[in-house]
Structures are given as structure tokens and as C-alpha cells.
Amino acid sequence: MTLRPVVLDHARLIDGTGAAPVPDAVLVVEGTRIRWCGPAALLPDDPDLRSAARIDLGGRTVCPGFIDTHVHFALPGPAGDPALGAAEPVTYRTLKVLERLRTTLHNGVTTARDLMGLDAGFRRAVAERRVPGPRLLVAVAMLSQTAGHADFRLPGGVDGLAAAVAFPGSPSGIVDTVDDIRTRVRALVAAGADCVKLATSGGVTSPHDRPEWLGLRPELVRAAVEEAEAYGGLRVAVHAIGEPGIAAAVRAGVHSVEHGYALTDELRAEMAERGQFLVPTLLETMAEPDPARVGPHIHAKAVHWHRVAQEAFARSVQAGVPVAMGTDAGLTAPHGQNLRELGLMVRFGGMTPLQAIRAATADAARVCGVDDLTGTLAAGMAADLVVCGVDPLTDLDGLAGPSHIHAVVKDGRLAVDRVGVLAAAGLPDLTPVTPE
């Protein structure tokens, strides 16, 4: 069935490129794509558009669908305990993931990169509209050495990471030699991974290491980058908190440094020169874990490194390091509150609201390798739209409230319409397909 164009009128357009808003704009949605957008005065005099459904947005701001480049849908966030996964059937854990996907989409994120925990089946189910959720890219697993950030094996024999997030058939994350990592990257490619996730430093939550310790050694990182490049140029994202781990990642040529709390001015300059992205995950630093739940050792790590992260981010912005939005939602950050990260980038980094929005749209799309599809509002791009109930340039924090996300459109389909603003548009619903 050919879908007729829908004209969204009287919109204030923020296109994701960092350009100033267009105060009286029109967007034309046709099928899954944007047919035209720009100032109302320049709308083509097209017979198709004269007879199209015309929706008055009443001056509401329209942004591109937001992109979270660092999520963990298999983890529960502060609402649950990952360790309980050991006592849960995989089917039950899967059903909880589906609710997190729906909540995240309805709150404005139309594309998300899951950096450990989901397999390619979730991506396929979302793409086929069997379940509602953001467009997914998946890393499947995270790779580290024994006693590194991917090693949650406990003295009693339980693998805490596998109990929390692994689904049957997921490749192991433990690699200790160059041959190991080459083979494992190939296994991830075979499992359908869209990107490769490495850990070159210890972590806050991992039991055997510390963030200031070096994780995967430089030769292993270089091997992983080489393999990823050989398999279609897959992006390599690297968990790196302390300076040794960040240096190993940056100098091996990775695409993005996740966290990057202990960046030095020298490393910032190198990242800026190479165009390597920082994903600061500030939202993850806002919650102080309960010491009774995580233990005093992990609590102390969190308190220290979260403060370092918040104090260091502005220097990275000032140094010209490219920034993309990522939240680490699922760890300590809750699912569905992803857009809180926008206000935090302004608060801690001194970014302007337009810069923060670009980090969550056009630049996030570049990190994920989907900038030819989404991330900006322009003719030919996917019709991924967020209709805002507040002006994000004066109340960016307001986007974190679901009531201020008036409507979300993904691939030209209506995901949620909280105030009925698009009720008469005739857009198809983003509902599951009819079961076979």
C-alpha cells in the first residue's frame, strides 16, 4: 500500500546538525522517510501536498529521534538486582527486556546501541515490528582479559555476568591472547554483532579489577580493531576509565571511548585530531550505589570515579573532543530516562543545548555508523521524529519527563502520542505485525 504524504505544519524545527532552529517550519513525511522539510515559505507547490493530511503542531519543537549510543537493555538499572538473573528463566528475562525497549522508545530514543547483553534476535524482532523498541545495534558481548571488566566469575563458581545478561549462544567475553581476540571478534561477527565492545581498563562494578588498571593490552586492542575493520569496518567501542586504558584504546585507533573519565590533555588532543568520539555516560555517574547492595569496595570506586568524570568532562569539550550521547542505562541509570543526559552535558560540560542535541542526534548517528539513515531531519532521511512539549533550548532538562515528549515517530510510524497532537495525521501505528 502506498502511503500518502503527511504535512506537519507550524513546527519549530531543530534538525540535529547544530544549526539554529527554523521557527516556522514544515515537515513532509511520506512512508518511512522525510520527503521535505524546511521553512514554510519554501514549501514546494506540489499537487500531492495540497491534498495531503495537514497537521498543525502549534509551534511545538520537532527534533530528530534521539540516539543513545551506550545502553544495556539486559540489565535492570536501579529497579532490580542483576544477580537475580541466576534464578530466572531466560524467557522471563527476555520479557523484562521488551518492556525496557518500549519505555525507551516512548521517551524519545528511536535508535540505541546495546553494548553488551542483547543478541541479534532482539534487533531482528524490533526491525520486523514484532516488538516495539528503538532501532537496535548490538555488540552482543564485551571482551576483556581474565580478571578484567568482562570477568564476573565469582569464587563460588557462578559467572555473575552470564547470570545477569547472557542469552544462549552468546560468545564468551574472556580473551587472553591475540589469537583469542581475533577468533572472538570473528565469532561476534558470525553472531550478528553490529559493533565490537572491548574493555581496556578495569571497571567500577567488576569484582577483580580497578578502573586505573590496564585492561586489554595494546596488542590485543590493535588486533581487535584490525579484525573489525576487515569485517566491513565495524565500529569498535571501548570501555576505558583510567589513563592507561584510555591511552591503549586511543592509540589503537578505536572509534569511541566510553566513559573516558581520566582523559589527559595529551590524550584529548589525540582524540580531537583523529576524530575519535567520547561517550561520557554522565547519567551513570549520578546515582551512588547502595554499599549494602554492592559492597564497600565497589561503592568507594563509584564515589571517586563519578566525581572524576563530572569534573573532567568540560576539559574534553573545550579541547574539541567529539562527543556523542550515551547513558549506560541499565547499570545504575534507569531505562527510559535517557534524555536526562542532555541536561548533564550542558551542566558538566558547558555545552550549549544545541550542541547537546547534536551529540544525541547527528553525532551519535556517526558513532553508530547510521548517519546515512537517521540523526538529522532532512529530505531522504528516516522519519524519526520527537515532538517536544517544551522548548529544549530553554528547558533541556524538561525532555527527561515523559509528559514533555508529546509524540514519537519512528520510520514514519507513530510510536506514542501522549496529547493527541498527531491523532489526525493518518500515520500508521508502530504496532506489532500480525503473527504468522
Coordinates of C-alpha atoms in Angstrom, one line a residue:
M1 CA 0.0 0.0 0.0
T2 CA 1.3 3.4 -1.0
L3 CA 1.1 5.8 2.0
R4 CA 0.0 9.4 1.2
P5 CA 2.3 12.2 2.4
V6 CA 1.5 13.9 5.8
V7 CA 2.3 17.6 6.2
L8 CA 3.3 18.6 9.7
D9 CA 2.8 22.4 9.8
H10 CA 3.7 25.3 12.2
A11 CA 6.6 23.4 13.6
R12 CA 9.8 24.8 15.2
L13 CA 12.5 22.6 13.6
I14 CA 15.8 21.6 15.2
D15 CA 17.4 19.5 12.6
G16 CA 20.2 17.9 14.6
T17 CA 23.1 19.5 12.7
G18 CA 23.7 22.2 15.3
A19 CA 22.1 24.8 13.1
A20 CA 19.8 27.4 14.6
P21 CA 16.1 26.4 14.8
V22 CA 13.7 27.1 11.9
P23 CA 10.9 29.0 13.7
D24 CA 8.1 28.3 11.2
A25 CA 8.8 25.0 9.5
V26 CA 7.1 22.3 7.7
L27 CA 7.9 18.6 7.6
V28 CA 6.5 16.3 5.0
V29 CA 6.5 12.6 6.0
E30 CA 5.9 10.0 3.2
G31 CA 6.1 6.4 4.1
T32 CA 9.2 5.7 6.2
R33 CA 11.1 8.8 5.1
I34 CA 11.1 12.6 5.2
R35 CA 10.1 13.8 1.8
W36 CA 10.8 17.5 2.6
C37 CA 11.5 19.8 5.5
G38 CA 12.3 23.4 5.9
P39 CA 10.8 26.9 6.2
A40 CA 7.1 27.0 5.5
A41 CA 7.7 29.8 3.0
L42 CA 9.8 27.5 0.8
L43 CA 7.4 24.5 0.8
P44 CA 7.1 23.4 -2.9
D45 CA 3.7 24.0 -4.5
D46 CA 3.1 20.3 -5.2
P47 CA -0.4 18.9 -6.0
D48 CA 0.3 15.9 -3.8
L49 CA 0.8 18.2 -0.8
R50 CA -2.3 20.3 -1.4
S51 CA -4.5 17.3 -0.8
A52 CA -2.3 15.7 1.9
A53 CA -3.3 15.5 5.6
R54 CA -2.1 18.6 7.3
I55 CA -1.4 18.7 11.0
D56 CA -0.9 22.0 12.9
L57 CA 1.8 21.4 15.5
G58 CA 1.1 24.8 17.1
G59 CA 4.7 25.9 17.3
R60 CA 5.9 22.8 19.1
T61 CA 9.6 22.0 18.6
V62 CA 10.4 18.9 16.5
C63 CA 13.8 17.2 16.9
P64 CA 15.3 14.1 15.2
G65 CA 14.7 10.9 17.1
F66 CA 17.4 10.8 19.8
I67 CA 20.1 8.2 19.8
D68 CA 21.6 6.5 22.9
T69 CA 25.0 5.0 21.9
H70 CA 25.6 3.1 25.1
V71 CA 22.8 1.1 26.8
H72 CA 22.4 -2.3 28.4
F73 CA 18.8 -3.4 28.0
A74 CA 19.5 -6.8 29.6
L75 CA 20.4 -5.0 32.9
P76 CA 17.7 -3.7 35.2
G77 CA 19.1 -0.4 36.3
P78 CA 18.3 0.7 39.9
A79 CA 14.9 -1.1 39.8
G80 CA 16.4 -4.5 40.1
D81 CA 19.4 -6.7 41.0
P82 CA 21.3 -8.3 38.1
A83 CA 22.3 -11.2 40.3
L84 CA 18.7 -12.3 40.4
G85 CA 19.1 -13.4 36.8
A86 CA 20.7 -16.6 38.1
A87 CA 17.3 -17.6 39.5
E88 CA 15.3 -16.5 36.4
P89 CA 14.5 -18.4 33.2
V90 CA 15.8 -16.8 30.1
T91 CA 12.3 -16.4 28.8
Y92 CA 11.4 -14.3 31.9
R93 CA 14.4 -12.1 31.5
T94 CA 13.5 -11.6 27.8
L95 CA 10.1 -10.3 28.7
K96 CA 11.6 -7.7 31.0
V97 CA 13.8 -6.6 28.2
L98 CA 10.8 -6.0 26.0
E99 CA 9.3 -3.6 28.5
R100 CA 12.6 -1.6 28.7
L101 CA 12.7 -1.3 24.9
R102 CA 9.2 0.0 24.7
T103 CA 9.7 2.5 27.6
T104 CA 12.9 3.8 26.0
L105 CA 11.3 4.4 22.6
H106 CA 8.2 6.1 24.1
N107 CA 10.5 8.5 25.9
G108 CA 12.2 9.8 22.8
V109 CA 15.0 7.4 21.8
T110 CA 14.4 6.0 18.4
T111 CA 17.9 4.3 17.9
A112 CA 20.0 2.7 20.6
R113 CA 23.3 0.8 20.6
D114 CA 23.3 -2.0 23.1
L115 CA 26.9 -2.6 24.2
M116 CA 26.6 -5.9 25.9
G117 CA 23.7 -8.2 26.7
L118 CA 21.3 -8.4 23.7
D119 CA 21.8 -10.7 20.8
A120 CA 20.9 -10.1 17.2
G121 CA 17.4 -11.7 17.7
F122 CA 16.2 -8.6 19.6
R123 CA 17.4 -6.4 16.7
R124 CA 15.6 -8.5 14.2
A125 CA 12.4 -8.6 16.3
V126 CA 12.3 -4.8 16.5
A127 CA 13.2 -4.3 12.8
E128 CA 10.3 -6.6 11.9
R129 CA 7.9 -4.8 14.3
R130 CA 7.3 -7.9 16.3
V131 CA 8.0 -5.8 19.4
P132 CA 8.2 -2.0 19.9
G133 CA 11.6 -0.5 20.5
P134 CA 14.3 1.7 19.2
R135 CA 16.2 0.7 16.1
L136 CA 18.9 -1.5 17.6
L137 CA 22.6 -2.1 17.1
V138 CA 24.1 -4.8 19.2
A139 CA 27.6 -5.7 20.4
V140 CA 26.3 -9.0 21.8
A141 CA 29.3 -9.3 24.3
M142 CA 32.1 -7.3 25.8
L143 CA 35.6 -8.6 25.6
S144 CA 38.3 -8.3 28.3
Q145 CA 41.1 -10.4 29.7
T146 CA 40.8 -12.8 32.6
A147 CA 40.3 -10.7 35.8
G148 CA 39.2 -7.8 33.6
H149 CA 36.0 -5.9 33.3
A150 CA 34.1 -8.7 31.5
D151 CA 35.2 -11.3 34.1
F152 CA 32.5 -11.6 36.7
R153 CA 33.3 -15.2 37.7
L154 CA 33.0 -15.5 41.5
P155 CA 34.9 -17.8 43.9
G156 CA 31.8 -20.0 44.3
G157 CA 31.8 -20.8 40.6
V158 CA 28.9 -18.6 39.5
D159 CA 29.5 -16.4 36.4
G160 CA 27.7 -13.2 37.5
L161 CA 27.7 -11.6 34.1
A162 CA 26.3 -14.7 32.4
A163 CA 23.6 -15.0 35.0
A164 CA 22.6 -11.4 34.5
V165 CA 22.7 -10.8 30.8
A166 CA 23.8 -13.7 28.6
F167 CA 21.4 -15.4 26.3
P168 CA 22.0 -18.9 24.9
G169 CA 24.7 -19.0 22.3
S170 CA 26.3 -15.7 23.2
P171 CA 30.1 -15.9 22.7
S172 CA 32.2 -15.7 25.9
G173 CA 33.8 -12.3 26.7
I174 CA 37.1 -13.6 28.1
V175 CA 40.2 -13.3 25.8
D176 CA 43.8 -13.6 26.9
T177 CA 45.9 -13.7 23.7
V178 CA 46.0 -12.1 20.3
D179 CA 44.7 -15.3 18.7
D180 CA 41.9 -15.4 21.2
I181 CA 40.7 -11.9 20.4
R182 CA 40.9 -12.4 16.6
T183 CA 38.8 -15.6 16.9
R184 CA 36.3 -14.0 19.3
V185 CA 35.7 -10.9 17.1
R186 CA 35.0 -13.3 14.2
A187 CA 32.6 -15.2 16.4
L188 CA 30.8 -12.0 17.2
V189 CA 30.6 -11.2 13.5
A190 CA 29.0 -14.6 13.0
A191 CA 26.6 -13.9 15.8
G192 CA 25.4 -10.8 14.1
A193 CA 27.2 -8.1 16.0
D194 CA 27.0 -4.5 14.6
C195 CA 30.0 -3.3 16.6
V196 CA 32.7 -4.6 18.8
K197 CA 32.9 -3.7 22.5
L198 CA 36.2 -4.0 24.4
A199 CA 37.4 -3.1 27.9
T200 CA 40.8 -1.6 28.1
S201 CA 40.5 -0.7 31.8
G202 CA 39.0 -2.1 34.9
G203 CA 35.6 -1.0 36.0
V204 CA 33.6 0.3 38.9
T205 CA 31.3 -2.7 39.2
S206 CA 33.7 -5.6 38.1
P207 CA 34.9 -7.7 41.1
H208 CA 38.6 -8.3 40.1
D209 CA 40.0 -5.0 38.9
R210 CA 40.1 -1.3 39.3
P211 CA 39.4 1.5 36.8
E212 CA 43.0 2.7 36.9
W213 CA 44.4 -0.7 35.9
L214 CA 45.2 -1.5 32.3
G215 CA 42.7 -4.0 30.8
L216 CA 43.2 -5.5 27.4
R217 CA 46.8 -4.9 26.4
P218 CA 47.5 -2.7 23.4
E219 CA 48.4 -5.6 21.1
L220 CA 45.1 -7.2 21.8
V221 CA 43.2 -4.0 21.1
R222 CA 45.1 -3.4 17.8
A223 CA 44.2 -7.0 16.8
A224 CA 40.5 -6.4 17.5
V225 CA 40.5 -3.1 15.6
E226 CA 42.2 -4.8 12.6
E227 CA 39.6 -7.7 12.6
A228 CA 36.7 -5.3 13.0
E229 CA 38.0 -3.3 10.0
A230 CA 38.4 -6.4 8.0
Y231 CA 34.7 -7.4 8.6
G232 CA 33.1 -4.4 7.0
G233 CA 34.6 -1.7 9.1
L234 CA 32.7 -2.5 12.3
R235 CA 32.9 0.3 14.9
V236 CA 35.0 -0.5 18.0
A237 CA 33.7 1.0 21.2
V238 CA 35.9 0.7 24.3
H239 CA 35.1 0.9 28.0
A240 CA 38.1 2.9 29.3
I241 CA 38.1 4.8 32.6
G242 CA 41.7 5.1 33.8
E243 CA 44.5 6.7 31.8
P244 CA 46.4 3.5 30.8
G245 CA 43.2 2.0 29.4
I246 CA 42.3 5.2 27.6
A247 CA 45.7 5.5 26.1
A248 CA 45.6 1.9 24.8
A249 CA 42.3 2.5 23.2
V250 CA 43.1 5.8 21.6
R251 CA 46.4 4.8 20.2
A252 CA 45.0 1.5 18.7
G253 CA 42.6 3.6 16.6
V254 CA 39.2 2.7 18.2
H255 CA 36.1 4.7 17.1
S256 CA 34.8 5.7 20.5
V257 CA 36.0 5.8 24.1
E258 CA 33.2 5.0 26.5
H259 CA 33.4 6.9 29.9
G260 CA 36.9 8.3 29.4
Y261 CA 36.9 9.8 32.9
A262 CA 40.7 10.1 33.3
L263 CA 41.5 11.7 30.0
T264 CA 44.6 13.8 30.0
D265 CA 45.1 16.9 27.9
E266 CA 47.6 14.9 25.6
L267 CA 45.0 12.2 25.0
R268 CA 42.3 14.7 24.4
A269 CA 44.4 16.4 21.7
E270 CA 45.0 13.0 20.1
M271 CA 41.3 12.1 20.1
A272 CA 40.4 15.5 18.7
E273 CA 43.0 15.2 15.9
R274 CA 41.8 11.6 15.0
G275 CA 38.1 12.4 15.3
Q276 CA 37.6 9.7 18.0
F277 CA 34.4 10.2 19.9
L278 CA 34.0 10.4 23.7
V279 CA 30.8 8.9 25.1
P280 CA 30.8 10.4 28.6
T281 CA 27.9 8.4 30.2
L282 CA 27.2 11.2 32.8
L283 CA 23.8 9.8 33.7
E284 CA 25.5 6.7 35.1
T285 CA 27.6 8.9 37.5
M286 CA 24.5 10.5 39.1
A287 CA 23.4 7.5 41.1
E288 CA 25.5 6.5 44.1
P289 CA 25.2 2.7 44.6
D290 CA 24.0 1.4 47.8
P291 CA 27.0 0.0 49.7
A292 CA 24.8 -2.6 51.4
R293 CA 23.9 -4.0 47.9
V294 CA 27.2 -3.7 46.0
G295 CA 29.8 -3.9 48.9
P296 CA 32.0 -1.1 50.3
H297 CA 34.8 -1.8 47.7
I298 CA 32.6 -1.0 44.7
H299 CA 30.9 1.8 46.5
A300 CA 34.2 3.5 47.1
K301 CA 35.2 3.1 43.5
A302 CA 31.9 4.6 42.4
V303 CA 32.1 7.7 44.6
H304 CA 35.7 8.5 43.5
W305 CA 35.3 7.9 39.7
H306 CA 31.9 9.5 39.4
R307 CA 33.4 12.7 40.8
V308 CA 36.4 12.5 38.4
A309 CA 34.0 12.0 35.5
Q310 CA 31.9 15.1 36.3
E311 CA 34.9 17.3 36.9
A312 CA 36.8 16.2 33.7
F313 CA 34.1 16.4 31.1
A314 CA 34.3 20.2 30.5
R315 CA 38.0 19.9 29.6
S316 CA 37.2 17.4 27.0
V317 CA 34.6 19.6 25.4
Q318 CA 36.9 22.6 25.5
A319 CA 39.7 20.5 23.8
G320 CA 37.4 19.8 20.9
V321 CA 36.9 16.1 21.5
P322 CA 33.8 15.0 19.5
V323 CA 31.1 13.9 21.9
A324 CA 28.1 11.5 21.5
M325 CA 25.3 10.8 23.9
G326 CA 25.4 7.6 25.8
T327 CA 23.9 6.9 29.2
D328 CA 24.9 3.3 30.3
A329 CA 21.2 2.9 31.0
G330 CA 20.7 -0.4 32.8
L331 CA 23.7 -0.3 35.0
T332 CA 22.8 2.3 37.7
A333 CA 20.9 4.6 35.3
P334 CA 17.3 3.8 34.8
H335 CA 15.8 2.8 31.4
G336 CA 13.6 5.5 29.9
Q337 CA 15.3 8.5 31.4
N338 CA 18.0 8.6 28.7
L339 CA 17.3 12.2 27.8
R340 CA 18.5 13.4 31.2
E341 CA 21.9 13.0 29.7
L342 CA 21.3 16.1 27.5
G343 CA 21.0 18.4 30.5
L344 CA 24.0 16.9 32.2
M345 CA 26.2 17.5 29.1
V346 CA 25.2 21.2 29.4
R347 CA 25.7 21.2 33.2
F348 CA 29.0 19.5 33.5
G349 CA 30.5 20.1 30.0
G350 CA 29.4 23.7 29.3
M351 CA 27.9 22.6 26.0
T352 CA 25.0 24.7 24.6
P353 CA 21.6 23.0 24.3
L354 CA 22.1 22.8 20.5
Q355 CA 25.5 21.1 20.9
A356 CA 24.0 18.6 23.4
I357 CA 21.1 17.8 20.9
R358 CA 23.6 17.4 18.1
A359 CA 25.6 15.0 20.3
A360 CA 22.4 12.9 20.7
T361 CA 21.4 13.0 17.1
A362 CA 23.8 13.7 14.2
D363 CA 27.0 12.9 16.0
A364 CA 25.5 9.9 17.8
A365 CA 24.5 8.6 14.4
R366 CA 28.0 9.0 13.2
V367 CA 29.3 6.9 16.1
C368 CA 26.9 4.2 15.3
G369 CA 27.5 4.3 11.5
V370 CA 23.9 5.1 10.7
D371 CA 24.3 8.8 9.8
D372 CA 23.1 8.0 6.2
L373 CA 19.8 6.9 7.7
T374 CA 19.0 8.9 10.8
G375 CA 20.2 11.5 13.2
T376 CA 19.1 14.6 11.2
L377 CA 15.9 16.0 9.8
A378 CA 16.5 16.3 6.0
A379 CA 14.8 15.0 2.8
G380 CA 15.5 11.3 2.3
M381 CA 16.3 10.5 6.0
A382 CA 14.2 8.2 8.1
A383 CA 11.2 9.8 9.5
D384 CA 12.4 9.6 13.1
L385 CA 10.8 12.5 15.0
V386 CA 10.3 13.7 18.5
V387 CA 7.6 16.3 19.1
C388 CA 8.6 18.2 22.2
G389 CA 6.2 19.7 24.8
V390 CA 8.9 22.1 26.0
D391 CA 11.4 24.4 24.3
P392 CA 14.6 22.3 24.6
L393 CA 16.8 25.4 24.1
T394 CA 15.4 26.9 27.3
D395 CA 14.3 23.8 29.2
L396 CA 16.5 20.9 28.1
D397 CA 16.1 19.1 31.4
G398 CA 12.3 19.0 30.6
L399 CA 12.8 16.5 27.9
A400 CA 13.6 13.9 30.6
G401 CA 10.0 14.0 31.7
P402 CA 7.7 11.6 29.7
S403 CA 4.9 14.2 29.8
H404 CA 7.1 16.6 27.7
I405 CA 7.6 14.0 25.0
H406 CA 4.3 14.7 23.2
A407 CA 4.8 12.3 20.3
V408 CA 7.5 10.0 18.9
V409 CA 7.6 8.8 15.3
K410 CA 10.0 6.1 14.2
D411 CA 10.3 5.2 10.5
G412 CA 7.2 7.2 9.7
R413 CA 5.1 5.2 12.2
L414 CA 3.5 6.6 15.3
A415 CA 5.1 5.1 18.4
V416 CA 3.4 7.2 21.0
D417 CA 1.1 10.3 21.0
R418 CA 0.6 11.4 24.6
V419 CA -1.5 14.5 23.8
G420 CA -3.2 13.6 20.5
V421 CA -1.1 16.1 18.5
L422 CA -0.8 13.7 15.6
A423 CA -4.1 11.9 16.0
A424 CA -5.4 13.1 12.7
A425 CA -2.2 12.7 10.7
G426 CA -3.0 9.3 9.4
L427 CA 0.4 7.9 10.2
P428 CA 0.4 4.1 10.7
D429 CA 0.9 2.9 14.2
L430 CA 4.1 1.2 15.3
T431 CA 2.2 -1.8 16.4
P432 CA 3.5 -5.4 16.2
V433 CA 2.9 -7.2 12.9
T434 CA 0.2 -9.8 12.6
P435 CA 1.5 -13.1 14.0
E436 CA 2.3 -15.8 11.4

